[in-house]
XYZ file of C-alpha atoms in Angstrom:
767
model
C 0.000 0.000 0.000
C 1.448 3.390 -0.981
C 1.657 6.306 1.427
C -1.135 8.047 -0.508
C -3.332 4.958 -0.161
C -2.495 4.700 3.537
C -3.404 8.356 4.105
C -6.585 7.950 2.070
C -7.632 4.912 4.100
C -6.872 6.779 7.311
C -9.176 9.597 6.127
C -11.904 7.087 5.274
C -11.579 5.413 8.680
C -11.573 8.770 10.489
C -14.840 9.741 8.848
C -16.524 6.315 9.191
C -15.631 5.091 12.688
C -16.825 4.812 15.392
C -19.837 6.591 13.885
C -20.171 7.970 10.343
C -19.446 11.673 9.969
C -17.784 14.204 12.256
C -20.728 15.735 14.103
C -23.857 14.670 15.962
C -26.693 16.299 17.891
C -26.468 15.856 21.661
C -29.211 16.795 24.122
C -28.069 19.171 26.864
C -31.068 18.602 29.159
C -32.029 15.416 31.035
C -34.924 13.326 29.806
C -35.190 10.531 32.352
C -38.471 11.131 34.201
C -42.066 11.855 33.329
C -41.591 15.372 34.660
C -38.600 15.891 32.364
C -40.796 14.858 29.453
C -43.572 17.206 30.477
C -41.129 20.124 30.711
C -39.226 19.333 27.516
C -42.270 18.761 25.344
C -45.906 18.784 26.282
C -47.467 20.492 28.175
C -44.555 22.524 29.594
C -43.097 23.674 26.291
C -46.273 25.532 25.419
C -45.626 28.281 27.939
C -42.149 28.812 26.519
C -43.532 29.011 22.985
C -46.105 31.581 24.076
C -43.438 33.662 25.782
C -41.306 33.745 22.626
C -44.345 34.573 20.480
C -44.939 37.567 22.724
C -41.286 38.565 23.043
C -39.057 37.090 20.256
C -35.871 38.177 22.043
C -36.531 35.479 24.650
C -35.551 32.841 22.081
C -31.909 33.228 23.058
C -32.795 32.388 26.691
C -35.048 29.444 26.069
C -33.585 27.830 22.927
C -30.196 27.062 21.430
C -30.636 29.635 18.657
C -28.308 32.140 20.299
C -25.387 29.732 19.988
C -26.305 28.118 16.683
C -24.747 28.912 13.315
C -25.786 27.551 9.940
C -22.836 26.565 7.760
C -24.453 26.700 4.333
C -23.225 25.910 0.831
C -24.401 24.828 -2.591
C -21.060 23.120 -3.299
C -20.169 25.204 -6.346
C -16.618 26.115 -5.267
C -15.314 23.650 -2.693
C -11.744 23.980 -1.471
C -9.495 23.047 -4.385
C -12.118 20.643 -5.743
C -14.315 23.105 -7.637
C -17.997 22.528 -8.389
C -18.493 19.091 -6.824
C -22.062 19.723 -5.716
C -23.775 19.941 -2.333
C -23.665 16.249 -1.366
C -19.921 15.861 -1.942
C -19.330 19.105 -0.038
C -20.918 17.762 3.156
C -17.652 16.414 4.677
C -16.141 19.883 4.303
C -19.124 21.547 5.972
C -19.033 19.015 8.819
C -15.354 19.836 9.189
C -16.222 23.510 9.450
C -18.742 22.612 12.154
C -16.028 20.819 14.127
C -13.783 23.904 13.963
C -16.585 26.156 15.224
C -17.278 23.839 18.139
C -13.711 23.033 19.128
C -12.283 26.533 18.840
C -15.175 28.662 20.082
C -17.902 26.425 21.502
C -20.349 27.414 18.739
C -22.951 24.828 17.709
C -23.527 24.250 13.998
C -26.036 22.699 11.650
C -24.429 22.155 8.269
C -26.876 22.642 5.398
C -26.043 21.670 1.828
C -28.544 23.109 -0.657
C -29.114 21.759 -4.159
C -29.678 25.138 -5.810
C -27.438 27.217 -8.101
C -29.818 30.075 -8.915
C -28.676 32.890 -6.570
C -32.153 34.357 -6.035
C -33.665 30.989 -5.173
C -30.708 30.235 -2.915
C -31.291 33.528 -1.111
C -34.971 32.665 -0.595
C -34.117 29.274 0.897
C -31.478 30.604 3.275
C -33.508 33.643 4.331
C -36.367 31.315 5.276
C -34.081 29.652 7.841
C -33.651 32.795 9.945
C -35.799 31.556 12.872
C -33.460 28.590 13.298
C -30.085 30.309 13.554
C -28.236 33.011 15.417
C -25.910 33.472 12.438
C -25.170 32.238 8.910
C -21.718 31.230 7.634
C -21.789 30.986 3.841
C -19.194 28.632 2.466
C -17.808 27.515 -0.895
C -20.237 29.372 -3.182
C -18.603 30.400 -6.447
C -18.087 33.996 -7.528
C -19.778 36.214 -8.543
C -22.915 34.524 -7.129
C -21.407 34.603 -3.626
C -21.416 38.431 -3.685
C -25.049 38.538 -4.760
C -26.178 35.969 -2.211
C -24.413 37.606 0.702
C -25.586 41.132 -0.137
C -29.218 40.112 -0.480
C -29.150 38.017 2.672
C -27.648 40.863 4.667
C -30.439 43.109 3.431
C -33.174 40.616 4.351
C -31.915 38.963 7.546
C -31.477 40.404 11.019
C -28.746 38.002 12.063
C -25.053 37.967 11.102
C -24.371 36.692 7.584
C -20.706 36.056 6.883
C -19.129 34.617 3.738
C -15.946 33.186 5.177
C -14.241 32.738 1.807
C -14.452 36.507 1.433
C -14.396 38.093 4.856
C -12.559 35.434 6.854
C -9.773 35.534 4.314
C -9.831 39.334 4.214
C -9.563 39.676 7.981
C -6.687 37.236 8.329
C -4.831 38.619 5.300
C -5.282 42.175 6.559
C -3.798 41.264 9.932
C -0.758 39.759 8.212
C -0.598 42.774 5.870
C -0.511 45.465 8.550
C 1.938 43.493 10.698
C 4.090 42.823 7.649
C 4.256 46.555 6.943
C 5.407 47.130 10.534
C 8.193 44.621 10.050
C 9.401 46.084 6.739
C 8.988 49.642 8.026
C 6.432 50.939 5.548
C 3.184 52.918 5.762
C -0.116 51.635 4.395
C -0.965 54.945 2.743
C 2.245 54.918 0.705
C 2.800 51.322 -0.440
C 2.205 49.993 -3.938
C 0.256 46.706 -3.848
C 0.070 44.249 -6.747
C -2.309 41.315 -6.615
C -2.534 38.085 -8.540
C -6.103 36.856 -8.432
C -9.375 38.769 -8.520
C -11.886 36.304 -7.136
C -14.153 36.702 -4.128
C -11.351 36.364 -1.593
C -8.936 38.744 -3.316
C -11.516 41.475 -3.861
C -12.764 41.184 -0.276
C -9.156 41.552 0.932
C -8.671 44.694 -1.147
C -11.973 46.218 -0.004
C -11.000 45.734 3.639
C -7.464 47.021 3.096
C -8.896 50.156 1.496
C -11.013 50.687 4.601
C -7.863 50.236 6.674
C -6.153 53.079 4.786
C -4.747 51.638 1.553
C -5.438 54.085 -1.333
C -7.336 52.537 -4.256
C -4.951 54.193 -6.708
C -2.050 52.254 -5.120
C -3.597 48.887 -6.001
C -2.810 46.982 -9.203
C -4.984 43.930 -9.819
C -4.201 41.077 -12.186
C -6.157 37.916 -12.955
C -6.187 35.139 -15.551
C -6.719 37.761 -18.299
C -3.880 39.944 -17.089
C -4.011 43.467 -15.653
C -7.387 44.895 -14.658
C -7.364 48.172 -16.623
C -9.947 50.778 -17.432
C -11.884 49.825 -20.503
C -11.372 46.095 -20.148
C -14.539 44.109 -20.814
C -13.457 40.478 -20.499
C -14.149 38.843 -17.102
C -15.165 42.142 -15.564
C -17.808 42.969 -12.962
C -18.508 46.054 -10.828
C -16.555 44.698 -7.829
C -13.453 44.189 -9.949
C -13.896 47.373 -11.999
C -13.462 49.431 -8.838
C -9.735 48.641 -8.983
C -9.167 49.195 -12.706
C -6.130 51.372 -13.479
C -5.548 53.729 -16.378
C -2.572 51.910 -17.898
C -1.144 50.291 -21.012
C 0.329 47.448 -18.944
C -1.289 44.082 -19.585
C 0.750 41.510 -17.652
C 1.752 40.926 -14.053
C 5.425 41.353 -14.948
C 4.660 44.822 -16.341
C 3.132 46.171 -13.110
C 5.238 44.414 -10.470
C 8.168 46.815 -10.752
C 8.721 48.859 -7.600
C 5.861 47.143 -5.769
C 6.055 47.039 -1.990
C 3.541 44.231 -1.491
C 2.532 41.223 -3.569
C -0.814 39.668 -2.628
C -1.411 36.297 -4.236
C -4.712 34.470 -4.145
C -4.407 32.755 -7.480
C -2.239 29.869 -8.727
C 1.072 28.360 -7.763
C 4.349 29.573 -9.233
C 3.056 32.698 -10.933
C 5.516 35.055 -9.183
C 8.914 34.437 -10.736
C 12.317 35.237 -9.304
C 12.772 38.001 -11.893
C 9.490 39.599 -10.839
C 10.554 39.468 -7.205
C 13.845 41.150 -8.101
C 11.914 43.974 -9.744
C 9.979 44.787 -6.572
C 10.939 47.603 -4.215
C 13.184 47.276 -1.153
C 12.060 44.939 1.654
C 9.097 43.510 -0.263
C 6.226 41.871 1.612
C 4.991 38.715 -0.144
C 1.650 37.170 0.749
C 1.689 34.043 -1.453
C -1.536 32.373 -0.374
C -2.392 29.910 -3.148
C -2.727 26.384 -1.728
C -1.142 23.903 -1.737
C 1.398 25.503 -4.088
C 2.052 29.190 -3.293
C 2.698 31.786 -5.990
C 6.347 31.574 -4.973
C 7.899 29.171 -2.496
C 9.729 30.742 0.449
C 12.948 28.911 -0.480
C 13.017 30.591 -3.900
C 12.047 33.954 -2.428
C 14.865 33.866 0.137
C 17.354 32.645 -2.466
C 16.380 35.506 -4.786
C 16.839 38.321 -2.283
C 17.688 38.524 1.391
C 15.336 41.347 2.361
C 12.060 39.596 1.573
C 9.323 38.937 4.184
C 6.913 36.188 3.130
C 3.719 34.508 4.330
C 1.886 31.547 2.803
C -1.264 29.553 3.440
C 0.727 26.442 4.345
C 1.275 25.097 7.848
C 4.816 23.868 7.122
C 6.216 27.397 6.694
C 6.275 30.342 9.100
C 3.498 32.930 8.834
C 0.582 30.682 7.906
C -2.438 32.787 6.918
C -5.421 30.626 7.839
C -9.108 31.578 8.137
C -9.439 29.517 11.312
C -7.669 32.420 13.012
C -10.861 34.422 12.885
C -14.220 32.942 11.859
C -14.991 30.912 15.033
C -14.184 33.871 17.259
C -16.003 36.487 15.198
C -19.182 34.453 15.495
C -18.490 33.855 19.201
C -18.427 37.597 19.855
C -21.346 38.357 17.527
C -23.586 35.666 19.028
C -22.806 36.616 22.605
C -24.137 40.143 22.117
C -26.985 39.122 19.814
C -25.591 41.065 16.850
C -28.005 41.668 14.003
C -25.193 41.794 11.438
C -21.420 41.789 11.148
C -20.346 45.332 10.441
C -17.135 46.567 8.873
C -16.147 47.907 12.291
C -16.469 44.406 13.766
C -14.236 43.035 11.014
C -11.649 45.757 11.592
C -11.737 45.040 15.332
C -10.932 41.407 14.529
C -8.037 42.472 12.297
C -6.452 44.556 15.036
C -7.049 41.857 17.665
C -5.266 39.236 15.557
C -2.449 41.593 14.632
C -1.990 42.727 18.228
C -1.773 39.173 19.537
C 1.266 38.466 17.354
C 3.114 41.332 19.037
C 2.220 39.981 22.482
C 4.529 37.024 21.897
C 7.412 39.278 22.926
C 6.036 39.156 26.467
C 8.016 36.373 28.162
C 5.413 35.922 30.901
C 2.722 35.264 28.317
C 5.073 32.995 26.362
C 5.817 30.931 29.464
C 2.141 30.663 30.367
C 1.309 29.176 26.990
C 4.457 27.162 26.435
C 5.611 29.129 23.376
C 9.197 30.295 23.657
C 10.526 29.976 20.136
C 8.870 32.891 18.345
C 8.553 36.616 18.631
C 7.144 39.314 16.403
C 9.228 39.778 13.290
C 9.854 38.468 9.754
C 9.217 34.853 10.805
C 6.206 35.663 12.970
C 3.774 38.177 11.482
C 0.577 36.512 12.630
C -0.482 34.229 15.508
C -0.475 30.494 15.120
C -3.921 29.062 14.293
C -3.948 27.084 17.546
C -2.932 29.945 19.814
C -5.332 29.443 22.752
C -5.565 33.187 23.384
C -7.332 33.950 20.096
C -10.837 33.463 21.463
C -10.174 35.781 24.415
C -8.804 38.527 22.135
C -11.039 38.444 19.069
C -14.474 37.690 20.543
C -14.407 40.590 23.062
C -13.099 42.982 20.392
C -15.897 41.982 18.018
C -18.498 42.172 20.786
C -17.281 45.646 21.790
C -17.454 46.878 18.188
C -20.966 45.490 17.851
C -22.084 47.289 21.001
C -20.455 50.555 19.944
C -21.978 50.218 16.482
C -25.499 49.770 17.813
C -26.066 46.291 16.345
C -25.917 44.391 19.663
C -29.323 43.381 20.977
C -27.829 41.933 24.179
C -24.919 44.153 25.273
C -22.498 42.596 27.727
C -23.210 43.719 31.308
C -19.650 42.968 32.447
C -17.030 42.843 29.653
C -14.263 41.863 32.086
C -16.248 38.860 33.309
C -16.890 37.918 29.678
C -13.157 37.844 28.955
C -12.579 35.629 32.001
C -15.329 33.293 30.803
C -13.578 32.979 27.455
C -10.259 32.247 29.160
C -11.927 29.357 30.945
C -13.283 28.024 27.652
C -9.757 27.459 26.380
C -9.317 24.627 28.836
C -12.663 23.032 28.023
C -11.506 22.297 24.485
C -8.914 20.462 22.467
C -6.743 23.561 22.726
C -5.564 22.315 26.143
C -2.677 20.287 24.712
C -1.678 22.596 21.845
C 0.679 24.939 23.727
C 2.188 21.945 25.518
C 2.861 20.249 22.187
C 4.544 23.460 21.028
C 6.827 23.357 24.048
C 7.699 19.695 23.500
C 8.511 20.361 19.827
C 10.792 23.237 20.772
C 12.627 21.097 23.295
C 13.152 18.316 20.750
C 14.316 20.765 18.109
C 16.730 22.491 20.484
C 18.283 19.246 21.696
C 16.598 19.172 25.096
C 15.934 16.091 27.207
C 13.517 14.218 24.955
C 14.632 10.554 25.081
C 11.491 8.838 26.351
C 11.613 5.079 26.851
C 8.401 3.123 26.219
C 8.654 -0.128 28.121
C 5.789 -1.862 26.270
C 7.305 -1.066 22.877
C 5.665 -4.027 21.127
C 2.120 -2.906 22.023
C 0.118 -1.705 19.003
C -1.106 1.461 20.732
C 2.431 2.373 21.735
C 3.737 1.850 18.202
C 0.965 3.959 16.699
C 1.573 6.690 19.263
C 5.314 6.621 18.634
C 4.699 7.046 14.901
C 2.850 10.289 15.668
C 5.545 11.407 18.099
C 8.190 10.890 15.403
C 6.111 12.572 12.691
C 5.312 15.570 14.886
C 8.798 15.674 16.468
C 7.348 15.594 19.982
C 9.930 13.232 21.483
C 12.909 11.025 20.702
C 11.413 7.616 21.482
C 13.180 4.507 22.781
C 11.290 1.217 22.413
C 11.870 -1.715 24.726
C 11.106 -4.672 22.498
C 12.467 -7.510 20.397
C 13.641 -6.066 17.074
C 12.158 -8.859 14.934
C 8.773 -8.472 16.658
C 8.873 -4.687 16.313
C 9.664 -4.936 12.590
C 6.848 -7.406 11.975
C 4.293 -5.310 13.832
C 5.404 -2.057 12.224
C 4.788 -3.681 8.842
C 1.483 -5.254 9.922
C 0.110 -1.946 11.203
C 1.208 -0.033 8.089
C 3.582 2.224 10.032
C 6.738 3.903 8.706
C 9.035 3.699 11.732
C 12.667 2.866 11.000
C 14.438 1.141 13.879
C 17.735 2.741 14.733
C 16.814 5.850 12.771
C 13.443 7.113 13.972
C 13.576 5.217 17.252
C 16.223 3.620 19.440
C 15.590 0.010 20.477
C 16.487 -1.720 23.726
C 16.239 -5.477 23.203
C 15.053 -7.194 26.433
C 16.688 -10.464 25.297
C 20.158 -8.948 25.010
C 21.723 -5.550 25.504
C 25.385 -4.840 26.238
C 24.306 -2.479 29.031
C 22.458 -5.200 30.949
C 25.432 -6.258 33.142
C 25.585 -2.725 34.497
C 21.788 -2.650 34.836
C 21.409 -5.870 36.824
C 24.472 -5.128 38.940
C 23.071 -1.731 39.884
C 19.703 -3.332 40.641
C 21.335 -5.934 42.886
C 23.272 -3.224 44.755
C 20.022 -1.359 45.374
C 18.049 -4.436 46.483
C 20.598 -6.849 47.955
C 19.320 -6.198 51.490
C 15.707 -6.701 50.363
C 16.022 -10.339 49.438
C 17.211 -9.932 45.844
C 20.153 -12.197 44.963
C 22.532 -11.635 42.065
C 20.897 -14.390 40.024
C 17.434 -13.015 40.711
C 18.604 -9.508 39.762
C 19.999 -10.896 36.477
C 16.751 -12.737 35.659
C 14.485 -9.856 36.673
C 16.409 -7.401 34.501
C 15.592 -9.471 31.410
C 11.934 -10.170 32.052
C 10.669 -7.001 33.770
C 10.333 -4.372 31.061
C 9.481 -1.576 33.512
C 12.612 -2.457 35.467
C 14.682 -2.033 32.277
C 13.124 1.341 31.559
C 13.516 2.567 35.120
C 17.184 1.600 35.121
C 17.704 3.421 31.813
C 16.309 6.576 33.410
C 18.364 6.114 36.581
C 21.628 5.658 34.680
C 20.994 8.455 32.181
C 20.283 6.311 29.107
C 16.792 7.849 28.890
C 15.377 11.170 30.054
C 11.926 9.890 30.980
C 9.712 6.807 30.899
C 6.203 5.780 29.883
C 4.954 2.401 31.097
C 1.752 0.744 32.274
C -0.206 0.082 29.070
C 0.018 -3.624 29.981
C -0.236 -5.006 33.523
C -1.305 -3.734 36.925
C -0.439 -0.219 38.091
C 1.058 -1.360 41.402
C 3.365 -3.850 39.682
C 4.901 -1.049 37.644
C 5.065 1.273 40.652
C 7.004 -1.361 42.619
C 9.907 -1.275 40.169
C 9.783 2.486 39.810
C 9.993 2.801 43.597
C 12.871 0.328 43.851
C 15.001 1.983 41.155
C 14.016 5.659 41.116
C 12.216 6.328 44.383
C 10.538 9.414 45.771
C 11.758 12.921 45.146
C 13.437 14.829 47.956
C 10.887 15.851 50.584
C 8.157 13.523 49.307
C 6.699 10.882 51.586
C 4.046 9.398 49.350
C 3.198 8.679 45.729
C -0.150 9.557 44.185
C -1.752 9.443 40.748
C -3.539 12.440 39.229
C -5.738 12.316 36.136
C -7.104 15.226 34.136
C -10.404 14.888 32.287
C -11.314 17.171 29.381
C -15.096 17.205 29.713
C -17.513 19.111 27.498
C -18.251 21.778 30.066
C -15.206 21.737 32.327
C -11.716 20.421 32.872
C -11.180 18.586 36.156
C -8.268 16.835 37.827
C -8.793 13.932 40.245
C -6.337 12.653 42.837
C -5.597 9.984 44.051
C -6.918 7.555 41.437
C -4.560 4.560 41.611
C -2.236 4.230 44.593
C -3.261 4.931 48.213
C -5.921 2.574 49.551
C -6.669 4.603 52.681
C -4.368 7.620 52.843
C -3.830 9.556 56.050
C -4.633 13.244 56.376
C -0.909 13.951 56.039
C -0.706 11.989 52.789
C -3.813 13.685 51.405
C -2.412 17.104 52.212
C 0.887 16.229 50.530
C -0.593 14.951 47.285
C -3.155 17.779 47.167
C -0.324 20.317 47.176
C 1.676 18.231 44.694
C -1.319 17.949 42.337
C -1.917 21.696 42.537
C 1.700 22.354 41.545
C 1.368 19.962 38.624
C -1.748 21.789 37.435
C -0.004 25.160 37.567
C 2.699 24.175 35.141
C -0.064 22.868 32.856
C -1.468 26.440 32.838
C -4.452 25.464 35.009
C -5.242 27.521 38.101
C -6.043 24.931 40.797
C -9.212 25.231 42.853
C -9.165 22.251 45.214
C -12.120 20.531 46.853
C -11.502 17.833 49.482
C -14.342 15.383 48.884
C -16.181 13.283 51.432
C -19.518 11.663 52.256
C -19.768 14.427 54.859
C -20.551 17.992 53.754
C -18.939 20.705 55.919
C -19.399 18.689 59.114
C -22.889 17.437 58.250
C -22.119 13.814 59.145
C -19.914 11.634 61.266
C -18.125 9.857 58.409
C -14.515 8.993 59.098
C -13.581 10.458 55.729
C -15.024 13.793 56.815
C -12.770 14.041 59.844
C -9.765 12.991 57.785
C -10.465 15.593 55.118
C -10.972 18.322 57.717
C -7.555 17.521 59.149
C -6.056 17.451 55.655
C -7.541 20.904 54.997
C -5.720 22.318 58.036
C -2.436 20.867 56.813
C -2.891 22.141 53.251
C -3.636 25.646 54.486
C -0.616 25.480 56.754
C 1.842 24.340 54.055
C 0.294 26.025 50.979
C -1.652 29.079 52.191
C -1.790 30.476 48.645
C -3.866 27.529 47.382
C -7.613 28.068 46.963
C -9.044 25.042 48.761
C -11.945 23.942 50.946
C -13.563 20.792 52.309
C -14.804 18.420 53.373
C -17.645 18.572 50.864
C -19.896 16.583 48.588
C -19.001 16.281 44.921
C -21.985 18.374 43.806
C -20.943 21.218 46.109
C -17.465 21.101 44.598
C -18.735 21.488 41.034
C -21.710 23.796 41.680
C -20.799 27.172 43.181
C -24.428 28.201 43.698
C -25.166 25.051 45.719
C -22.001 25.533 47.765
C -22.952 29.137 48.471
C -26.308 27.990 49.886
C -24.700 25.334 52.080
C -21.720 27.415 53.251
C -21.770 31.039 52.056
C -18.430 31.745 53.763
C -16.476 29.150 51.794
C -13.231 30.663 50.443
C -13.489 28.435 47.366
C -14.957 30.513 44.537
C -16.201 29.223 41.216
C -16.270 25.556 40.313
C -13.554 23.361 41.775
C -11.230 21.786 39.229
C -9.044 19.679 41.529
C -11.116 16.971 43.184
C -9.284 15.257 46.046
C -10.752 11.900 47.030
C -10.542 10.324 50.503
C -9.342 6.931 49.235
C -8.288 5.222 46.028
C -11.603 3.409 45.591
C -13.600 6.620 45.412
C -10.970 8.302 43.242
C -10.725 5.460 40.751
C -14.473 4.953 40.503
C -15.140 8.659 40.017
C -12.408 8.905 37.395
C -13.604 5.953 35.320
C -17.257 6.971 35.499
C -16.499 10.519 34.390
C -14.020 9.411 31.727
C -16.441 6.968 30.131
C -19.826 8.540 30.854
C -19.095 12.233 30.386
C -15.612 12.590 28.984
C -15.684 10.493 25.845
C -12.547 8.770 27.160
C -10.558 11.994 26.672
C -8.136 12.000 29.582
C -4.623 13.206 30.295
C -2.749 11.069 32.778
C -2.197 9.440 35.135
C 0.579 11.733 36.360
C 2.759 10.007 38.939
C 3.202 12.512 41.767
C 6.074 12.338 44.235
C 8.487 10.418 41.992
C 12.136 11.426 41.639
C 12.285 11.381 37.819
C 10.073 12.082 34.772
C 8.163 8.792 34.933
C 4.483 8.234 34.273
C 2.595 4.975 34.666
C -0.412 4.705 32.362
C -3.196 2.114 32.522
C -4.383 -0.701 30.312
C -7.228 1.512 29.042
C -4.791 4.126 27.675
C -5.627 5.235 24.144
C -3.144 6.217 21.450
C -4.093 9.848 22.025
C -3.406 9.578 25.757
C -0.015 7.957 25.169
C 0.914 10.817 22.818
C -0.234 13.412 25.343
C 1.680 11.853 28.207
C 4.844 11.389 26.153
C 4.882 15.096 25.246
C 4.259 16.032 28.865
C 7.004 13.696 30.036
C 9.422 15.487 27.689
C 8.457 18.771 29.327
C 8.799 17.234 32.797
C 12.274 15.958 31.920
C 13.445 19.443 31.048
C 11.648 21.041 33.975
C 13.331 18.555 36.293
C 16.724 19.459 34.837
C 16.018 23.182 35.232
C 14.943 22.656 38.858
C 18.006 20.561 39.733
């Protein structure tokens, strides 16, 4: 099977399993009792319907309309595929829905309409206004897209946004104004030459004009050449606005002396000779995909003063619409905007552009795990996965909507709104992105990234290691028999090359084993381990091999536990590596990325009946671990007793633990003992104990024994978390070692490997 076939099959499997498609509709209210049914449908729903009939604005309170966007297309201009029709476009629209949900928490119905007549298409979409809080038009060919959007904006009182036009324009404009800062030029004075005059290009130029670029400074070219006054071929009013009085007819004839090249056309159209003819310090926005108008390598080889951005993720300065559209709708929906104004678009431009300059702030960089970039030629625009985007763009858009008079629900407390958006970041897949960035930087810069995987022959481990190698998140070491590894790599269709992509430690023979078993015997000779037993154990206990590699410096960190019992692995870790200085107990912490919150639970795997002293120690240790993961810990000590309401032994133990935590970590926001619902529901906690110092919802749940911790973790992981977990983190250990469980998924192994790389370098920095 070729690589292309392998990738194609992976795409098919991704879309088909475990359920077809990428989205589904999930109820957010319970429906388990007769009363639930009577409230959700009949007769209770009637009163809600009557209220909305009387006051339509109540729809945002009583229905999901205020957080629902329609992603709508007729499939006439899909990605690079062209006019493939509405049915074939559905996977793309579902993908757009996933981006809305993951990046900004916006719900989406994707609607593919079998209609090419623009007036009929407008009628269909306009009739959907009662359903949606906003409309995102997608992949409709020009010039029909202009007609459809204009007419819909005239008829509808909700935001209508053609992302191919305005999303591109906003992102390009942010890169444009930041690029001018880098090259030291002024927008009112630069000469801009474009290649491409479709919907996206013209929308970019319109927005740039509103940002201060003079129309007379713009030279437009398309497939017919220069757009000049008097031209009749492939002309329309939107394009004619930029026609120049000139005898020039080709791109090469107008590029001379240009300060900026904006390409939204076809690959390779900007030649080296054309680039040479441009003015000093040219800014190149070569945005054709997948082949840009000029590749950065050729641009840099042609002249050393060029600054370039592309639409590709494998080069610096990727200009990608995902930087803006989820967050623009987030801000517009949250204030009930009736449209998206030019001022809202400009606010988004400045928010995106400003965020790129924030990267110079080392405190911000440390908080988000991004140390390798700062504003300049290689960093004009934020990365698409920058978790701060939602908290910058949405408030800016909301503010512009309120100032422009199009907000029907102005924000009562803008500062609280920003804090709410900050919290959203950690309720989404964005949680791991900055941590992956840190791991990649450490690998690239030669940091401690040698992670040994003791169950190297396990399929999940091999698949995870393939991703780690591809994404450069670690330098993996596999404990496994080479012939078995080779056979399984081939069977699973992987591309790993032993000795090149990964180092292998063969458990049947390794020249380092005499040192390993001798060291093990020296450590354990007074605990009943003979030399012969040490020699045998070192060959059959894979975790023992990995732990010894870490101890003796042959690996920087270890991942184990995908096979076998947790305590069996911990025994060897304790024997060889032991507890860190000052630690008296181990504990396991898991983090769950739930739909509505992110929570950590401790202890989930180790201490059967911990003392108050042990609970206090691992509570403080878990809180520290959360802080370096960019989570602000709010700890709740859980019990069957609720603030002294019962005589449970766990209640007394947790009360004592609370005293110790406050004594040793007075800065930690913590309270207990309390029920689980009080921990996660601030309003309930306020009724039970209004004086509690714990504010907001707790995100560190400390359990009184391992049974309660493990049960709570597995129920939440499976029932509410979709099996999306990070952990277990082994707390109290003297090296970057993490013991997973037999239920670990490929995704969890990848996450924990990247985090172990970061731990390995943090441990070195702390030593």
